[in-house]
mmCIF file of C-alpha atoms in Angstrom:
data_model
loop_
_atom_site.group_PDB
_atom_site.id
_atom_site.type_symbol
_atom_site.label_atom_id
_atom_site.label_comp_id
_atom_site.label_asym_id
_atom_site.label_seq_id
_atom_site.Cartn_x
_atom_site.Cartn_y
_atom_site.Cartn_z
ATOM 1 C CA MET A 77 -26.040 -18.104 -31.007
ATOM 2 C CA ARG A 78 -23.980 -19.104 -34.006
ATOM 3 C CA ALA A 79 -21.138 -16.573 -33.667
ATOM 4 C CA ALA A 80 -19.056 -15.494 -30.685
ATOM 5 C CA VAL A 81 -16.265 -13.056 -29.890
ATOM 6 C CA SER A 82 -14.140 -13.326 -26.772
ATOM 7 C CA ILE A 83 -10.683 -12.952 -25.327
ATOM 8 C CA ASP A 84 -8.523 -15.770 -24.000
ATOM 9 C CA ASP A 85 -9.410 -15.411 -20.315
ATOM 10 C CA TYR A 86 -6.930 -18.131 -19.353
ATOM 11 C CA GLN A 87 -3.991 -16.434 -21.097
ATOM 12 C CA ALA A 88 -4.928 -12.987 -19.795
ATOM 13 C CA ALA A 89 -5.053 -14.226 -16.180
ATOM 14 C CA TYR A 90 -1.800 -16.112 -16.724
ATOM 15 C CA THR A 91 -0.169 -12.913 -18.029
ATOM 16 C CA MET A 92 -1.356 -10.824 -15.074
ATOM 17 C CA THR A 93 -0.220 -13.416 -12.537
ATOM 18 C CA ARG A 94 3.210 -13.675 -14.175
ATOM 19 C CA HIS A 95 3.422 -9.862 -14.067
ATOM 20 C CA LEU A 96 2.761 -9.891 -10.316
ATOM 21 C CA VAL A 97 5.360 -12.639 -9.862
ATOM 22 C CA SER A 98 7.870 -10.601 -11.910
ATOM 23 C CA LEU A 99 7.412 -7.742 -9.433
ATOM 24 C CA GLY A 100 8.541 -10.112 -6.663
ATOM 25 C CA HIS A 101 5.203 -11.228 -5.223
ATOM 26 C CA GLN A 102 5.069 -14.821 -4.053
ATOM 27 C CA ARG A 103 1.883 -14.820 -1.980
ATOM 28 C CA ILE A 104 -0.774 -13.665 -4.412
ATOM 29 C CA GLY A 105 -4.403 -13.807 -3.356
ATOM 30 C CA PHE A 106 -7.029 -14.447 -6.014
ATOM 31 C CA ILE A 107 -10.710 -13.492 -6.010
ATOM 32 C CA ILE A 108 -12.607 -15.930 -8.220
ATOM 33 C CA GLY A 109 -15.483 -14.689 -10.370
ATOM 34 C CA HIS A 110 -19.052 -15.980 -10.362
ATOM 35 C CA PRO A 111 -19.088 -19.815 -10.302
ATOM 36 C CA ASN A 112 -21.730 -19.979 -13.056
ATOM 37 C CA GLN A 113 -19.594 -18.154 -15.625
ATOM 38 C CA THR A 114 -17.065 -19.948 -17.825
ATOM 39 C CA ALA A 115 -14.680 -16.977 -17.728
ATOM 40 C CA SER A 116 -14.304 -17.461 -13.952
ATOM 41 C CA ALA A 117 -12.933 -20.994 -14.311
ATOM 42 C CA ARG A 118 -10.592 -19.941 -17.113
ATOM 43 C CA ARG A 119 -9.215 -16.988 -15.157
ATOM 44 C CA LYS A 120 -8.701 -19.171 -12.074
ATOM 45 C CA ALA A 121 -6.882 -21.804 -14.175
ATOM 46 C CA GLY A 122 -4.622 -19.119 -15.686
ATOM 47 C CA TYR A 123 -3.767 -17.829 -12.205
ATOM 48 C CA ARG A 124 -3.067 -21.333 -10.840
ATOM 49 C CA ASP A 125 -0.916 -22.382 -13.794
ATOM 50 C CA ALA A 126 1.130 -19.173 -13.722
ATOM 51 C CA MET A 127 1.799 -19.670 -10.007
ATOM 52 C CA LYS A 128 2.816 -23.315 -10.569
ATOM 53 C CA ASP A 129 5.022 -22.413 -13.548
ATOM 54 C CA ALA A 130 6.782 -19.845 -11.345
ATOM 55 C CA GLY A 131 7.471 -22.588 -8.790
ATOM 56 C CA LEU A 132 5.105 -21.070 -6.225
ATOM 57 C CA GLU A 133 2.686 -22.912 -3.990
ATOM 58 C CA VAL A 134 -0.994 -22.561 -4.769
ATOM 59 C CA PRO A 135 -2.763 -23.424 -1.525
ATOM 60 C CA ASP A 136 -6.536 -22.984 -1.486
ATOM 61 C CA GLU A 137 -6.305 -20.372 1.264
ATOM 62 C CA PRO A 138 -5.442 -17.320 -0.860
ATOM 63 C CA MET A 139 -8.321 -18.044 -3.279
ATOM 64 C CA VAL A 140 -11.703 -16.676 -2.268
ATOM 65 C CA GLN A 141 -15.019 -16.893 -4.098
ATOM 66 C CA GLY A 142 -16.527 -13.702 -5.459
ATOM 67 C CA LEU A 143 -19.542 -13.042 -7.671
ATOM 68 C CA PHE A 144 -18.225 -10.287 -9.983
ATOM 69 C CA THR A 145 -19.938 -7.678 -7.736
ATOM 70 C CA TYR A 146 -18.434 -4.920 -5.617
ATOM 71 C CA ARG A 147 -20.230 -6.292 -2.524
ATOM 72 C CA SER A 148 -18.775 -9.781 -3.029
ATOM 73 C CA GLY A 149 -15.379 -8.158 -3.521
ATOM 74 C CA LEU A 150 -15.653 -6.459 -0.142
ATOM 75 C CA ASP A 151 -16.377 -9.786 1.547
ATOM 76 C CA ALA A 152 -13.632 -11.633 -0.355
ATOM 77 C CA ALA A 153 -11.025 -8.935 0.289
ATOM 78 C CA ASP A 154 -11.923 -8.881 3.972
ATOM 79 C CA GLN A 155 -11.259 -12.641 4.130
ATOM 80 C CA LEU A 156 -7.967 -12.395 2.241
ATOM 81 C CA LEU A 157 -6.592 -9.402 4.127
ATOM 82 C CA ASN A 158 -7.385 -10.955 7.503
ATOM 83 C CA LEU A 159 -5.454 -14.165 6.841
ATOM 84 C CA ALA A 160 -2.601 -14.896 9.247
ATOM 85 C CA GLN A 161 -0.300 -14.794 6.215
ATOM 86 C CA ARG A 162 -1.797 -11.900 4.309
ATOM 87 C CA PRO A 163 -1.003 -11.820 0.589
ATOM 88 C CA THR A 164 1.278 -9.070 -0.727
ATOM 89 C CA ALA A 165 -0.843 -8.880 -3.881
ATOM 90 C CA VAL A 166 -4.488 -9.557 -4.739
ATOM 91 C CA PHE A 167 -5.639 -10.316 -8.267
ATOM 92 C CA ALA A 168 -9.406 -9.984 -8.623
ATOM 93 C CA SER A 169 -11.338 -11.514 -11.526
ATOM 94 C CA ASN A 170 -12.880 -8.148 -12.384
ATOM 95 C CA ASP A 171 -12.408 -4.453 -11.664
ATOM 96 C CA ASP A 172 -15.432 -4.184 -9.327
ATOM 97 C CA MET A 173 -13.937 -6.751 -6.950
ATOM 98 C CA ALA A 174 -10.473 -5.171 -7.302
ATOM 99 C CA ALA A 175 -11.910 -1.755 -6.395
ATOM 100 C CA ALA A 176 -13.568 -3.327 -3.366
ATOM 101 C CA THR A 177 -10.183 -4.780 -2.382
ATOM 102 C CA VAL A 178 -8.634 -1.304 -2.533
ATOM 103 C CA ALA A 179 -11.463 -0.008 -0.299
ATOM 104 C CA ILE A 180 -10.907 -2.750 2.296
ATOM 105 C CA ALA A 181 -7.141 -2.153 2.211
ATOM 106 C CA HIS A 182 -7.691 1.571 2.859
ATOM 107 C CA ARG A 183 -10.124 0.770 5.674
ATOM 108 C CA MET A 184 -7.428 -1.416 7.258
ATOM 109 C CA GLY A 185 -4.830 1.357 6.937
ATOM 110 C CA LEU A 186 -2.862 -0.447 4.209
ATOM 111 C CA ASP A 187 -1.155 1.549 1.499
ATOM 112 C CA VAL A 188 -1.915 0.472 -2.066
ATOM 113 C CA PRO A 189 0.523 -0.361 -3.626
ATOM 114 C CA GLY A 190 3.100 0.048 -0.833
ATOM 115 C CA ASP A 191 1.629 -2.595 1.473
ATOM 116 C CA LEU A 192 -0.606 -4.373 -1.035
ATOM 117 C CA THR A 193 -0.635 -4.604 -4.810
ATOM 118 C CA VAL A 194 -4.112 -4.885 -6.338
ATOM 119 C CA ALA A 195 -4.878 -5.944 -9.903
ATOM 120 C CA GLY A 196 -8.175 -6.261 -11.728
ATOM 121 C CA PHE A 197 -9.623 -7.521 -14.975
ATOM 122 C CA ASP A 198 -11.687 -5.838 -17.753
ATOM 123 C CA ASP A 199 -10.421 -2.214 -17.655
ATOM 124 C CA THR A 200 -13.839 -0.752 -16.975
ATOM 125 C CA ALA A 201 -14.354 2.951 -16.250
ATOM 126 C CA LEU A 202 -14.040 2.121 -12.550
ATOM 127 C CA ALA A 203 -10.372 1.213 -13.054
ATOM 128 C CA THR A 204 -9.493 4.858 -13.644
ATOM 129 C CA THR A 205 -11.983 6.499 -11.275
ATOM 130 C CA ILE A 206 -10.669 5.027 -8.021
ATOM 131 C CA TRP A 207 -7.423 5.873 -6.263
ATOM 132 C CA PRO A 208 -4.963 4.515 -6.972
ATOM 133 C CA GLU A 209 -5.941 3.704 -10.542
ATOM 134 C CA LEU A 210 -5.993 -0.046 -11.169
ATOM 135 C CA THR A 211 -3.501 -2.169 -12.999
ATOM 136 C CA THR A 212 -5.809 -4.426 -14.981
ATOM 137 C CA ILE A 213 -6.404 -6.562 -18.035
ATOM 138 C CA ARG A 214 -8.010 -4.599 -20.864
ATOM 139 C CA GLN A 215 -10.611 -6.327 -22.970
ATOM 140 C CA PRO A 216 -10.813 -4.670 -26.419
ATOM 141 C CA ILE A 217 -14.553 -3.940 -26.061
ATOM 142 C CA ALA A 218 -14.889 -1.712 -29.154
ATOM 143 C CA SER A 219 -13.074 -4.251 -31.350
ATOM 144 C CA MET A 220 -15.122 -7.070 -29.858
ATOM 145 C CA ALA A 221 -18.379 -5.267 -30.642
ATOM 146 C CA GLU A 222 -17.251 -4.473 -34.193
ATOM 147 C CA THR A 223 -16.156 -8.069 -34.813
ATOM 148 C CA ALA A 224 -19.397 -9.436 -33.338
ATOM 149 C CA LEU A 225 -21.427 -7.202 -35.637
ATOM 150 C CA LYS A 226 -19.456 -8.391 -38.690
ATOM 151 C CA LEU A 227 -19.958 -12.034 -37.672
ATOM 152 C CA LEU A 228 -23.675 -11.439 -37.159
ATOM 153 C CA VAL A 229 -24.035 -9.861 -40.614
ATOM 154 C CA GLN A 230 -22.145 -12.807 -42.143
ATOM 155 C CA ASP A 231 -24.369 -15.252 -40.256
ATOM 156 C CA ILE A 232 -27.561 -13.552 -41.455
ATOM 157 C CA ALA A 233 -26.264 -13.492 -45.032
ATOM 158 C CA SER A 234 -25.380 -17.205 -44.910
ATOM 159 C CA GLN A 235 -28.829 -18.055 -43.533
ATOM 160 C CA ARG A 236 -30.480 -16.128 -46.358
ATOM 161 C CA ASP A 237 -28.485 -17.846 -49.104
ATOM 162 C CA GLY A 238 -28.735 -21.250 -47.426
ATOM 163 C CA SER A 239 -24.974 -21.810 -47.012
ATOM 164 C CA ARG A 240 -25.163 -22.142 -43.180
ATOM 165 C CA GLY A 241 -21.456 -22.419 -42.450
ATOM 166 C CA ALA A 242 -19.962 -23.482 -39.146
ATOM 167 C CA PRO A 243 -20.412 -21.067 -36.232
ATOM 168 C CA ALA A 244 -17.616 -18.491 -36.114
ATOM 169 C CA HIS A 245 -15.681 -17.851 -32.930
ATOM 170 C CA GLN A 246 -13.017 -15.178 -32.896
ATOM 171 C CA VAL A 247 -10.626 -14.643 -30.018
ATOM 172 C CA LEU A 248 -9.198 -11.138 -29.697
ATOM 173 C CA GLU A 249 -6.117 -10.218 -27.716
ATOM 174 C CA ALA A 250 -6.359 -8.671 -24.271
ATOM 175 C CA SER A 251 -3.597 -6.455 -22.878
ATOM 176 C CA LEU A 252 -2.122 -5.746 -19.470
ATOM 177 C CA ILE A 253 -2.499 -2.087 -18.480
ATOM 178 C CA ARG A 254 -0.184 -0.894 -15.710
ATOM 179 C CA ARG A 255 -1.347 1.911 -13.506
ATOM 180 C CA GLN A 256 -0.644 2.950 -9.903
ATOM 181 C CA SER A 257 -1.983 -0.056 -7.949
ATOM 182 C CA ASP A 258 1.010 -2.363 -8.406
ATOM 183 C CA ALA A 259 4.554 -2.332 -7.040
ATOM 184 C CA ALA A 260 7.212 -4.681 -5.742
ATOM 185 C CA PRO A 261 6.414 -6.016 -2.277
ATOM 186 C CA ARG A 262 7.977 -4.195 0.636
ATOM 187 C CA ALA A 263 10.538 -6.150 2.583
ATOM 188 C CA ARG A 264 8.864 -7.213 5.790
ATOM 189 C CA PRO A 265 10.913 -6.667 8.939
ATOM 190 C CA SER A 266 12.433 -9.812 10.426
ATOM 191 C CA ALA A 267 11.239 -10.967 13.826
ATOM 192 C CA MET A 268 13.570 -9.858 16.601
ATOM 193 C CA ALA A 269 15.487 -12.581 18.393
#
């Protein structure tokens, strides 16, 4: 493939993590995407760097491997929400795994977003068909498809006239979409003396 269109997965994950930090979350769990996909590593790096830049610890414990599937999200959320120090927010590398996190939270009797903030990535149709609707990163899919088509036409034209320019790669901007699944963390009651 000579042409490509993408978003900056690193920057988008960084932006979402900083948003969660700005709400007051300090223990933010992260569900990593499929290990064979480049976007997974970039999103994880954006999360880690945003946590470090906010002066927060990034232990391995609140990061759990997922596979970009709902089923893997169920397993990952179950691990995260059963930690001794449960996160107050979970950022999943896609909306399927975020939706699974909401399902596990509901099964455990946790209120989303009162007890647990959940954020996703992609802004798929699922983000607005579950309750509560997901705060997520929106990829500009229509613009990406249009840009990819233009690049493909340019590539075909350059092949026909023999100019064979360098492969084109365009990075489009993603945006953070706030919905009902995020809130400031509740103050946890102090242990009685």
